[in-house]
Amino acid sequence: MLHHPLREPGCMLTGHSVHNQRIERLWRNVFTECTSYYHSIIYSLEDSGLLDKSKEADIFALIFVHMEDVQQQLTLFKDVWNHHKMRTSHNHTTMQQCIM
């Protein structure tokens, strides 16, 4: 990650997050638990010629059909994640840490 000592609020760091194993693991969990199913659907549609990523109508149809399901999966994942106990925080959940 890039670091700048004078960064202002609203600025973001760019670069690879290879030094942050926790966020990499979280993204892996999001993919395996939430989005891998839709990832495989999209690639199989593309491979079979039923989806053309260059056509705006195809992308819109894909979003229209799957957006609600993807959002439900992500919301469920978020709810479970926010209530899991963390060993490094005296077995408090992330929600308990926010309240404390």
PDB file of N, CA and C in Angstrom:
ATOM      1  N   MET A   1       0.831  -1.183   0.000  1.00  0.00           N
ATOM      2  CA  MET A   1       0.000   0.000   0.000  1.00  0.00           C
ATOM      3  C   MET A   1       0.871   1.241   0.000  1.00  0.00           C
ATOM      4  N   LEU A   2       0.360   2.260  -0.595  1.00  0.00           N
ATOM      5  CA  LEU A   2       1.061   3.529  -0.591  1.00  0.00           C
ATOM      6  C   LEU A   2       0.664   4.302   0.652  1.00  0.00           C
ATOM      7  N   HIS A   3       1.569   5.049   1.178  1.00  0.00           N
ATOM      8  CA  HIS A   3       1.282   5.825   2.378  1.00  0.00           C
ATOM      9  C   HIS A   3       1.729   7.260   2.142  1.00  0.00           C
ATOM     10  N   HIS A   4       0.885   8.183   2.521  1.00  0.00           N
ATOM     11  CA  HIS A   4       1.233   9.593   2.410  1.00  0.00           C
ATOM     12  C   HIS A   4       0.891  10.253   3.735  1.00  0.00           C
ATOM     13  N   PRO A   5       1.870  10.845   4.418  1.00  0.00           N
ATOM     14  CA  PRO A   5       1.625  11.394   5.756  1.00  0.00           C
ATOM     15  C   PRO A   5       0.675  12.588   5.767  1.00  0.00           C
ATOM     16  N   LEU A   6       0.438  13.225   4.643  1.00  0.00           N
ATOM     17  CA  LEU A   6      -0.416  14.413   4.607  1.00  0.00           C
ATOM     18  C   LEU A   6      -1.769  14.151   3.966  1.00  0.00           C
ATOM     19  N   ARG A   7      -2.196  12.921   3.940  1.00  0.00           N
ATOM     20  CA  ARG A   7      -3.471  12.657   3.275  1.00  0.00           C
ATOM     21  C   ARG A   7      -4.625  13.275   4.045  1.00  0.00           C
ATOM     22  N   GLU A   8      -5.609  13.698   3.310  1.00  0.00           N
ATOM     23  CA  GLU A   8      -6.771  14.372   3.885  1.00  0.00           C
ATOM     24  C   GLU A   8      -7.931  13.390   3.996  1.00  0.00           C
ATOM     25  N   PRO A   9      -8.944  13.733   4.803  1.00  0.00           N
ATOM     26  CA  PRO A   9     -10.126  12.869   4.870  1.00  0.00           C
ATOM     27  C   PRO A   9     -10.761  12.738   3.488  1.00  0.00           C
ATOM     28  N   GLY A  10     -11.223  11.563   3.176  1.00  0.00           N
ATOM     29  CA  GLY A  10     -11.822  11.317   1.877  1.00  0.00           C
ATOM     30  C   GLY A  10     -10.836  10.776   0.860  1.00  0.00           C
ATOM     31  N   CYS A  11      -9.546  10.839   1.163  1.00  0.00           N
ATOM     32  CA  CYS A  11      -8.539  10.279   0.265  1.00  0.00           C
ATOM     33  C   CYS A  11      -8.465   8.774   0.489  1.00  0.00           C
ATOM     34  N   MET A  12      -8.023   8.076  -0.519  1.00  0.00           N
ATOM     35  CA  MET A  12      -7.892   6.635  -0.358  1.00  0.00           C
ATOM     36  C   MET A  12      -6.481   6.201  -0.701  1.00  0.00           C
ATOM     37  N   LEU A  13      -6.087   5.103  -0.109  1.00  0.00           N
ATOM     38  CA  LEU A  13      -4.806   4.501  -0.429  1.00  0.00           C
ATOM     39  C   LEU A  13      -5.004   3.586  -1.626  1.00  0.00           C
ATOM     40  N   THR A  14      -4.011   3.527  -2.492  1.00  0.00           N
ATOM     41  CA  THR A  14      -4.099   2.651  -3.651  1.00  0.00           C
ATOM     42  C   THR A  14      -2.957   1.657  -3.610  1.00  0.00           C
ATOM     43  N   GLY A  15      -3.072   0.661  -4.407  1.00  0.00           N
ATOM     44  CA  GLY A  15      -2.027  -0.349  -4.474  1.00  0.00           C
ATOM     45  C   GLY A  15      -2.545  -1.690  -4.001  1.00  0.00           C
ATOM     46  N   HIS A  16      -1.681  -2.664  -4.023  1.00  0.00           N
ATOM     47  CA  HIS A  16      -2.055  -4.018  -3.616  1.00  0.00           C
ATOM     48  C   HIS A  16      -2.110  -4.123  -2.095  1.00  0.00           C
ATOM     49  N   SER A  17      -3.044  -4.930  -1.615  1.00  0.00           N
ATOM     50  CA  SER A  17      -3.161  -5.126  -0.172  1.00  0.00           C
ATOM     51  C   SER A  17      -2.514  -6.447   0.228  1.00  0.00           C
ATOM     52  N   VAL A  18      -1.359  -6.729  -0.322  1.00  0.00           N
ATOM     53  CA  VAL A  18      -0.700  -8.007  -0.046  1.00  0.00           C
ATOM     54  C   VAL A  18      -0.205  -8.113   1.382  1.00  0.00           C
ATOM     55  N   HIS A  19      -0.109  -7.003   2.081  1.00  0.00           N
ATOM     56  CA  HIS A  19       0.372  -7.029   3.457  1.00  0.00           C
ATOM     57  C   HIS A  19      -0.770  -7.110   4.462  1.00  0.00           C
ATOM     58  N   ASN A  20      -1.985  -7.212   3.982  1.00  0.00           N
ATOM     59  CA  ASN A  20      -3.133  -7.269   4.865  1.00  0.00           C
ATOM     60  C   ASN A  20      -3.866  -8.584   4.628  1.00  0.00           C
ATOM     61  N   GLN A  21      -3.448  -9.621   5.343  1.00  0.00           N
ATOM     62  CA  GLN A  21      -4.006 -10.951   5.134  1.00  0.00           C
ATOM     63  C   GLN A  21      -5.467 -11.032   5.544  1.00  0.00           C
ATOM     64  N   ARG A  22      -5.867 -10.241   6.519  1.00  0.00           N
ATOM     65  CA  ARG A  22      -7.255 -10.316   6.989  1.00  0.00           C
ATOM     66  C   ARG A  22      -8.232  -9.852   5.922  1.00  0.00           C
ATOM     67  N   ILE A  23      -7.922  -8.743   5.260  1.00  0.00           N
ATOM     68  CA  ILE A  23      -8.845  -8.251   4.233  1.00  0.00           C
ATOM     69  C   ILE A  23      -8.832  -9.184   3.030  1.00  0.00           C
ATOM     70  N   GLU A  24      -7.687  -9.755   2.720  1.00  0.00           N
ATOM     71  CA  GLU A  24      -7.625 -10.717   1.624  1.00  0.00           C
ATOM     72  C   GLU A  24      -8.475 -11.939   1.947  1.00  0.00           C
ATOM     73  N   ARG A  25      -8.435 -12.393   3.183  1.00  0.00           N
ATOM     74  CA  ARG A  25      -9.251 -13.535   3.597  1.00  0.00           C
ATOM     75  C   ARG A  25     -10.738 -13.171   3.555  1.00  0.00           C
ATOM     76  N   LEU A  26     -11.068 -11.952   3.968  1.00  0.00           N
ATOM     77  CA  LEU A  26     -12.461 -11.510   3.916  1.00  0.00           C
ATOM     78  C   LEU A  26     -12.969 -11.517   2.478  1.00  0.00           C
ATOM     79  N   TRP A  27     -12.182 -10.979   1.548  1.00  0.00           N
ATOM     80  CA  TRP A  27     -12.602 -10.963   0.144  1.00  0.00           C
ATOM     81  C   TRP A  27     -12.743 -12.384  -0.395  1.00  0.00           C
ATOM     82  N   ARG A  28     -11.873 -13.287   0.047  1.00  0.00           N
ATOM     83  CA  ARG A  28     -11.997 -14.686  -0.366  1.00  0.00           C
ATOM     84  C   ARG A  28     -13.312 -15.266   0.143  1.00  0.00           C
ATOM     85  N   ASN A  29     -13.649 -14.979   1.401  1.00  0.00           N
ATOM     86  CA  ASN A  29     -14.908 -15.468   1.971  1.00  0.00           C
ATOM     87  C   ASN A  29     -16.110 -14.880   1.245  1.00  0.00           C
ATOM     88  N   VAL A  30     -16.059 -13.592   0.924  1.00  0.00           N
ATOM     89  CA  VAL A  30     -17.158 -12.963   0.184  1.00  0.00           C
ATOM     90  C   VAL A  30     -17.336 -13.671  -1.158  1.00  0.00           C
ATOM     91  N   PHE A  31     -16.226 -13.935  -1.831  1.00  0.00           N
ATOM     92  CA  PHE A  31     -16.323 -14.607  -3.129  1.00  0.00           C
ATOM     93  C   PHE A  31     -16.896 -16.008  -2.985  1.00  0.00           C
ATOM     94  N   THR A  32     -16.361 -16.802  -2.075  1.00  0.00           N
ATOM     95  CA  THR A  32     -16.805 -18.193  -1.969  1.00  0.00           C
ATOM     96  C   THR A  32     -18.224 -18.309  -1.423  1.00  0.00           C
ATOM     97  N   GLU A  33     -18.604 -17.431  -0.502  1.00  0.00           N
ATOM     98  CA  GLU A  33     -19.921 -17.529   0.129  1.00  0.00           C
ATOM     99  C   GLU A  33     -21.017 -16.773  -0.619  1.00  0.00           C
ATOM    100  N   CYS A  34     -20.661 -15.756  -1.386  1.00  0.00           N
ATOM    101  CA  CYS A  34     -21.683 -14.888  -1.977  1.00  0.00           C
ATOM    102  C   CYS A  34     -21.655 -14.830  -3.497  1.00  0.00           C
ATOM    103  N   THR A  35     -20.506 -14.613  -4.061  1.00  0.00           N
ATOM    104  CA  THR A  35     -20.477 -14.242  -5.470  1.00  0.00           C
ATOM    105  C   THR A  35     -19.963 -15.316  -6.417  1.00  0.00           C
ATOM    106  N   SER A  36     -19.398 -16.397  -5.932  1.00  0.00           N
ATOM    107  CA  SER A  36     -18.842 -17.410  -6.841  1.00  0.00           C
ATOM    108  C   SER A  36     -19.926 -18.047  -7.711  1.00  0.00           C
ATOM    109  N   TYR A  37     -21.113 -18.225  -7.164  1.00  0.00           N
ATOM    110  CA  TYR A  37     -22.228 -18.794  -7.928  1.00  0.00           C
ATOM    111  C   TYR A  37     -22.547 -17.908  -9.131  1.00  0.00           C
ATOM    112  N   TYR A  38     -22.656 -16.610  -8.903  1.00  0.00           N
ATOM    113  CA  TYR A  38     -22.982 -15.676  -9.976  1.00  0.00           C
ATOM    114  C   TYR A  38     -21.811 -15.522 -10.942  1.00  0.00           C
ATOM    115  N   HIS A  39     -20.609 -15.613 -10.420  1.00  0.00           N
ATOM    116  CA  HIS A  39     -19.406 -15.578 -11.249  1.00  0.00           C
ATOM    117  C   HIS A  39     -19.433 -16.725 -12.258  1.00  0.00           C
ATOM    118  N   SER A  40     -19.766 -17.918 -11.788  1.00  0.00           N
ATOM    119  CA  SER A  40     -19.811 -19.073 -12.697  1.00  0.00           C
ATOM    120  C   SER A  40     -20.957 -18.949 -13.701  1.00  0.00           C
ATOM    121  N   ILE A  41     -22.092 -18.393 -13.277  1.00  0.00           N
ATOM    122  CA  ILE A  41     -23.211 -18.176 -14.201  1.00  0.00           C
ATOM    123  C   ILE A  41     -22.795 -17.228 -15.321  1.00  0.00           C
ATOM    124  N   ILE A  42     -22.170 -16.124 -14.953  1.00  0.00           N
ATOM    125  CA  ILE A  42     -21.774 -15.124 -15.945  1.00  0.00           C
ATOM    126  C   ILE A  42     -20.789 -15.721 -16.946  1.00  0.00           C
ATOM    127  N   TYR A  43     -19.794 -16.446 -16.451  1.00  0.00           N
ATOM    128  CA  TYR A  43     -18.811 -17.029 -17.364  1.00  0.00           C
ATOM    129  C   TYR A  43     -19.411 -18.120 -18.237  1.00  0.00           C
ATOM    130  N   SER A  44     -20.344 -18.906 -17.709  1.00  0.00           N
ATOM    131  CA  SER A  44     -20.966 -19.934 -18.548  1.00  0.00           C
ATOM    132  C   SER A  44     -21.862 -19.300 -19.612  1.00  0.00           C
ATOM    133  N   LEU A  45     -22.562 -18.209 -19.264  1.00  0.00           N
ATOM    134  CA  LEU A  45     -23.350 -17.490 -20.266  1.00  0.00           C
ATOM    135  C   LEU A  45     -22.451 -16.911 -21.352  1.00  0.00           C
ATOM    136  N   GLU A  46     -21.328 -16.386 -20.934  1.00  0.00           N
ATOM    137  CA  GLU A  46     -20.371 -15.811 -21.881  1.00  0.00           C
ATOM    138  C   GLU A  46     -19.783 -16.895 -22.794  1.00  0.00           C
ATOM    139  N   ASP A  47     -19.396 -18.020 -22.196  1.00  0.00           N
ATOM    140  CA  ASP A  47     -18.802 -19.110 -22.977  1.00  0.00           C
ATOM    141  C   ASP A  47     -19.785 -19.715 -23.972  1.00  0.00           C
ATOM    142  N   SER A  48     -21.067 -19.734 -23.601  1.00  0.00           N
ATOM    143  CA  SER A  48     -22.074 -20.307 -24.497  1.00  0.00           C
ATOM    144  C   SER A  48     -22.569 -19.306 -25.538  1.00  0.00           C
ATOM    145  N   GLY A  49     -22.092 -18.074 -25.467  1.00  0.00           N
ATOM    146  CA  GLY A  49     -22.476 -17.061 -26.448  1.00  0.00           C
ATOM    147  C   GLY A  49     -23.788 -16.362 -26.141  1.00  0.00           C
ATOM    148  N   LEU A  50     -24.359 -16.617 -24.967  1.00  0.00           N
ATOM    149  CA  LEU A  50     -25.625 -15.984 -24.595  1.00  0.00           C
ATOM    150  C   LEU A  50     -25.439 -14.605 -23.974  1.00  0.00           C
ATOM    151  N   LEU A  51     -24.222 -14.270 -23.596  1.00  0.00           N
ATOM    152  CA  LEU A  51     -23.927 -12.970 -22.996  1.00  0.00           C
ATOM    153  C   LEU A  51     -22.783 -12.322 -23.758  1.00  0.00           C
ATOM    154  N   ASP A  52     -23.020 -11.099 -24.175  1.00  0.00           N
ATOM    155  CA  ASP A  52     -21.978 -10.306 -24.828  1.00  0.00           C
ATOM    156  C   ASP A  52     -21.710  -9.103 -23.934  1.00  0.00           C
ATOM    157  N   LYS A  53     -20.548  -9.103 -23.276  1.00  0.00           N
ATOM    158  CA  LYS A  53     -20.235  -8.031 -22.320  1.00  0.00           C
ATOM    159  C   LYS A  53     -20.144  -6.664 -22.973  1.00  0.00           C
ATOM    160  N   SER A  54     -19.975  -6.621 -24.274  1.00  0.00           N
ATOM    161  CA  SER A  54     -19.878  -5.325 -24.948  1.00  0.00           C
ATOM    162  C   SER A  54     -21.250  -4.714 -25.221  1.00  0.00           C
ATOM    163  N   LYS A  55     -22.311  -5.500 -25.056  1.00  0.00           N
ATOM    164  CA  LYS A  55     -23.669  -4.991 -25.281  1.00  0.00           C
ATOM    165  C   LYS A  55     -24.270  -4.512 -23.963  1.00  0.00           C
ATOM    166  N   GLU A  56     -24.630  -3.251 -23.944  1.00  0.00           N
ATOM    167  CA  GLU A  56     -25.193  -2.646 -22.736  1.00  0.00           C
ATOM    168  C   GLU A  56     -26.485  -3.334 -22.311  1.00  0.00           C
ATOM    169  N   ALA A  57     -27.296  -3.757 -23.262  1.00  0.00           N
ATOM    170  CA  ALA A  57     -28.568  -4.421 -22.947  1.00  0.00           C
ATOM    171  C   ALA A  57     -28.330  -5.748 -22.222  1.00  0.00           C
ATOM    172  N   ASP A  58     -27.297  -6.486 -22.623  1.00  0.00           N
ATOM    173  CA  ASP A  58     -26.981  -7.751 -21.949  1.00  0.00           C
ATOM    174  C   ASP A  58     -26.564  -7.509 -20.503  1.00  0.00           C
ATOM    175  N   ILE A  59     -25.740  -6.504 -20.298  1.00  0.00           N
ATOM    176  CA  ILE A  59     -25.285  -6.180 -18.943  1.00  0.00           C
ATOM    177  C   ILE A  59     -26.459  -5.713 -18.092  1.00  0.00           C
ATOM    178  N   PHE A  60     -27.322  -4.871 -18.651  1.00  0.00           N
ATOM    179  CA  PHE A  60     -28.496  -4.399 -17.914  1.00  0.00           C
ATOM    180  C   PHE A  60     -29.394  -5.569 -17.527  1.00  0.00           C
ATOM    181  N   ALA A  61     -29.634  -6.491 -18.465  1.00  0.00           N
ATOM    182  CA  ALA A  61     -30.485  -7.651 -18.177  1.00  0.00           C
ATOM    183  C   ALA A  61     -29.877  -8.515 -17.074  1.00  0.00           C
ATOM    184  N   LEU A  62     -28.573  -8.703 -17.140  1.00  0.00           N
ATOM    185  CA  LEU A  62     -27.879  -9.487 -16.121  1.00  0.00           C
ATOM    186  C   LEU A  62     -28.032  -8.846 -14.743  1.00  0.00           C
ATOM    187  N   ILE A  63     -27.829  -7.548 -14.675  1.00  0.00           N
ATOM    188  CA  ILE A  63     -27.976  -6.820 -13.409  1.00  0.00           C
ATOM    189  C   ILE A  63     -29.419  -6.882 -12.929  1.00  0.00           C
ATOM    190  N   PHE A  64     -30.368  -6.666 -13.830  1.00  0.00           N
ATOM    191  CA  PHE A  64     -31.784  -6.665 -13.472  1.00  0.00           C
ATOM    192  C   PHE A  64     -32.213  -8.013 -12.897  1.00  0.00           C
ATOM    193  N   VAL A  65     -31.727  -9.086 -13.483  1.00  0.00           N
ATOM    194  CA  VAL A  65     -32.132 -10.428 -13.057  1.00  0.00           C
ATOM    195  C   VAL A  65     -31.485 -10.830 -11.732  1.00  0.00           C
ATOM    196  N   HIS A  66     -30.218 -10.474 -11.540  1.00  0.00           N
ATOM    197  CA  HIS A  66     -29.471 -11.022 -10.405  1.00  0.00           C
ATOM    198  C   HIS A  66     -29.190 -10.045  -9.268  1.00  0.00           C
ATOM    199  N   MET A  67     -29.412  -8.762  -9.452  1.00  0.00           N
ATOM    200  CA  MET A  67     -29.007  -7.773  -8.449  1.00  0.00           C
ATOM    201  C   MET A  67     -29.636  -8.025  -7.080  1.00  0.00           C
ATOM    202  N   GLU A  68     -30.912  -8.295  -7.041  1.00  0.00           N
ATOM    203  CA  GLU A  68     -31.587  -8.489  -5.753  1.00  0.00           C
ATOM    204  C   GLU A  68     -31.042  -9.716  -5.015  1.00  0.00           C
ATOM    205  N   ASP A  69     -30.803 -10.798  -5.749  1.00  0.00           N
ATOM    206  CA  ASP A  69     -30.258 -12.008  -5.124  1.00  0.00           C
ATOM    207  C   ASP A  69     -28.850 -11.775  -4.591  1.00  0.00           C
ATOM    208  N   VAL A  70     -28.027 -11.096  -5.379  1.00  0.00           N
ATOM    209  CA  VAL A  70     -26.662 -10.801  -4.938  1.00  0.00           C
ATOM    210  C   VAL A  70     -26.701  -9.930  -3.691  1.00  0.00           C
ATOM    211  N   GLN A  71     -27.573  -8.918  -3.688  1.00  0.00           N
ATOM    212  CA  GLN A  71     -27.670  -8.032  -2.530  1.00  0.00           C
ATOM    213  C   GLN A  71     -28.125  -8.791  -1.289  1.00  0.00           C
ATOM    214  N   GLN A  72     -29.063  -9.716  -1.441  1.00  0.00           N
ATOM    215  CA  GLN A  72     -29.506 -10.523  -0.301  1.00  0.00           C
ATOM    216  C   GLN A  72     -28.368 -11.383   0.237  1.00  0.00           C
ATOM    217  N   GLN A  73     -27.591 -11.979  -0.651  1.00  0.00           N
ATOM    218  CA  GLN A  73     -26.449 -12.786  -0.227  1.00  0.00           C
ATOM    219  C   GLN A  73     -25.423 -11.940   0.516  1.00  0.00           C
ATOM    220  N   LEU A  74     -25.141 -10.748  -0.002  1.00  0.00           N
ATOM    221  CA  LEU A  74     -24.168  -9.868   0.642  1.00  0.00           C
ATOM    222  C   LEU A  74     -24.671  -9.360   1.991  1.00  0.00           C
ATOM    223  N   THR A  75     -25.957  -9.064   2.083  1.00  0.00           N
ATOM    224  CA  THR A  75     -26.535  -8.609   3.350  1.00  0.00           C
ATOM    225  C   THR A  75     -26.474  -9.720   4.395  1.00  0.00           C
ATOM    226  N   LEU A  76     -26.797 -10.932   4.003  1.00  0.00           N
ATOM    227  CA  LEU A  76     -26.708 -12.067   4.924  1.00  0.00           C
ATOM    228  C   LEU A  76     -25.267 -12.271   5.383  1.00  0.00           C
ATOM    229  N   PHE A  77     -24.322 -12.201   4.463  1.00  0.00           N
ATOM    230  CA  PHE A  77     -22.912 -12.349   4.813  1.00  0.00           C
ATOM    231  C   PHE A  77     -22.495 -11.264   5.798  1.00  0.00           C
ATOM    232  N   LYS A  78     -22.898 -10.026   5.537  1.00  0.00           N
ATOM    233  CA  LYS A  78     -22.562  -8.898   6.418  1.00  0.00           C
ATOM    234  C   LYS A  78     -23.123  -9.117   7.814  1.00  0.00           C
ATOM    235  N   ASP A  79     -24.380  -9.558   7.896  1.00  0.00           N
ATOM    236  CA  ASP A  79     -24.999  -9.779   9.204  1.00  0.00           C
ATOM    237  C   ASP A  79     -24.274 -10.874   9.989  1.00  0.00           C
ATOM    238  N   VAL A  80     -23.938 -11.949   9.315  1.00  0.00           N
ATOM    239  CA  VAL A  80     -23.201 -13.031   9.978  1.00  0.00           C
ATOM    240  C   VAL A  80     -21.819 -12.544  10.387  1.00  0.00           C
ATOM    241  N   TRP A  81     -21.152 -11.830   9.499  1.00  0.00           N
ATOM    242  CA  TRP A  81     -19.799 -11.333   9.780  1.00  0.00           C
ATOM    243  C   TRP A  81     -19.801 -10.385  10.977  1.00  0.00           C
ATOM    244  N   ASN A  82     -20.766  -9.494  11.054  1.00  0.00           N
ATOM    245  CA  ASN A  82     -20.813  -8.510  12.134  1.00  0.00           C
ATOM    246  C   ASN A  82     -21.148  -9.122  13.485  1.00  0.00           C
ATOM    247  N   HIS A  83     -21.601 -10.356  13.497  1.00  0.00           N
ATOM    248  CA  HIS A  83     -21.946 -11.003  14.762  1.00  0.00           C
ATOM    249  C   HIS A  83     -21.034 -12.178  15.103  1.00  0.00           C
ATOM    250  N   HIS A  84     -19.930 -12.331  14.382  1.00  0.00           N
ATOM    251  CA  HIS A  84     -19.023 -13.424  14.732  1.00  0.00           C
ATOM    252  C   HIS A  84     -18.033 -12.945  15.792  1.00  0.00           C
ATOM    253  N   LYS A  85     -17.648 -13.877  16.652  1.00  0.00           N
ATOM    254  CA  LYS A  85     -16.726 -13.536  17.739  1.00  0.00           C
ATOM    255  C   LYS A  85     -15.304 -13.475  17.207  1.00  0.00           C
ATOM    256  N   MET A  86     -14.540 -12.545  17.773  1.00  0.00           N
ATOM    257  CA  MET A  86     -13.157 -12.368  17.350  1.00  0.00           C
ATOM    258  C   MET A  86     -12.233 -12.699  18.508  1.00  0.00           C
ATOM    259  N   ARG A  87     -11.327 -13.629  18.266  1.00  0.00           N
ATOM    260  CA  ARG A  87     -10.401 -14.092  19.294  1.00  0.00           C
ATOM    261  C   ARG A  87      -9.541 -12.947  19.818  1.00  0.00           C
ATOM    262  N   THR A  88      -9.117 -12.045  18.940  1.00  0.00           N
ATOM    263  CA  THR A  88      -8.215 -10.963  19.342  1.00  0.00           C
ATOM    264  C   THR A  88      -8.923  -9.842  20.090  1.00  0.00           C
ATOM    265  N   SER A  89     -10.245  -9.929  20.217  1.00  0.00           N
ATOM    266  CA  SER A  89     -11.010  -8.885  20.905  1.00  0.00           C
ATOM    267  C   SER A  89     -11.772  -9.444  22.093  1.00  0.00           C
ATOM    268  N   HIS A  90     -11.137 -10.338  22.807  1.00  0.00           N
ATOM    269  CA  HIS A  90     -11.733 -10.950  24.006  1.00  0.00           C
ATOM    270  C   HIS A  90     -13.064 -11.619  23.685  1.00  0.00           C
ATOM    271  N   ASN A  91     -13.147 -12.234  22.521  1.00  0.00           N
ATOM    272  CA  ASN A  91     -14.343 -12.937  22.048  1.00  0.00           C
ATOM    273  C   ASN A  91     -15.578 -12.057  21.960  1.00  0.00           C
ATOM    274  N   HIS A  92     -15.385 -10.767  21.770  1.00  0.00           N
ATOM    275  CA  HIS A  92     -16.510  -9.885  21.484  1.00  0.00           C
ATOM    276  C   HIS A  92     -16.799  -9.925  19.988  1.00  0.00           C
ATOM    277  N   THR A  93     -18.050  -9.691  19.641  1.00  0.00           N
ATOM    278  CA  THR A  93     -18.390  -9.581  18.227  1.00  0.00           C
ATOM    279  C   THR A  93     -18.040  -8.173  17.756  1.00  0.00           C
ATOM    280  N   THR A  94     -18.035  -7.987  16.455  1.00  0.00           N
ATOM    281  CA  THR A  94     -17.753  -6.646  15.934  1.00  0.00           C
ATOM    282  C   THR A  94     -18.849  -5.671  16.349  1.00  0.00           C
ATOM    283  N   MET A  95     -20.078  -6.155  16.466  1.00  0.00           N
ATOM    284  CA  MET A  95     -21.172  -5.287  16.923  1.00  0.00           C
ATOM    285  C   MET A  95     -20.949  -4.868  18.373  1.00  0.00           C
ATOM    286  N   GLN A  96     -20.487  -5.787  19.214  1.00  0.00           N
ATOM    287  CA  GLN A  96     -20.211  -5.453  20.608  1.00  0.00           C
ATOM    288  C   GLN A  96     -19.080  -4.437  20.708  1.00  0.00           C
ATOM    289  N   GLN A  97     -18.104  -4.519  19.838  1.00  0.00           N
ATOM    290  CA  GLN A  97     -17.005  -3.560  19.854  1.00  0.00           C
ATOM    291  C   GLN A  97     -17.484  -2.165  19.485  1.00  0.00           C
ATOM    292  N   CYS A  98     -18.427  -2.079  18.566  1.00  0.00           N
ATOM    293  CA  CYS A  98     -18.958  -0.767  18.167  1.00  0.00           C
ATOM    294  C   CYS A  98     -19.724  -0.112  19.303  1.00  0.00           C
ATOM    295  N   ILE A  99     -20.390  -0.925  20.109  1.00  0.00           N
ATOM    296  CA  ILE A  99     -21.200  -0.401  21.211  1.00  0.00           C
ATOM    297  C   ILE A  99     -20.325   0.036  22.371  1.00  0.00           C
ATOM    298  N   MET A 100     -19.214  -0.663  22.581  1.00  0.00           N
ATOM    299  CA  MET A 100     -18.358  -0.385  23.743  1.00  0.00           C
ATOM    300  C   MET A 100     -17.631   0.918  23.598  1.00  0.00           C
TER     301      MET A 100
END
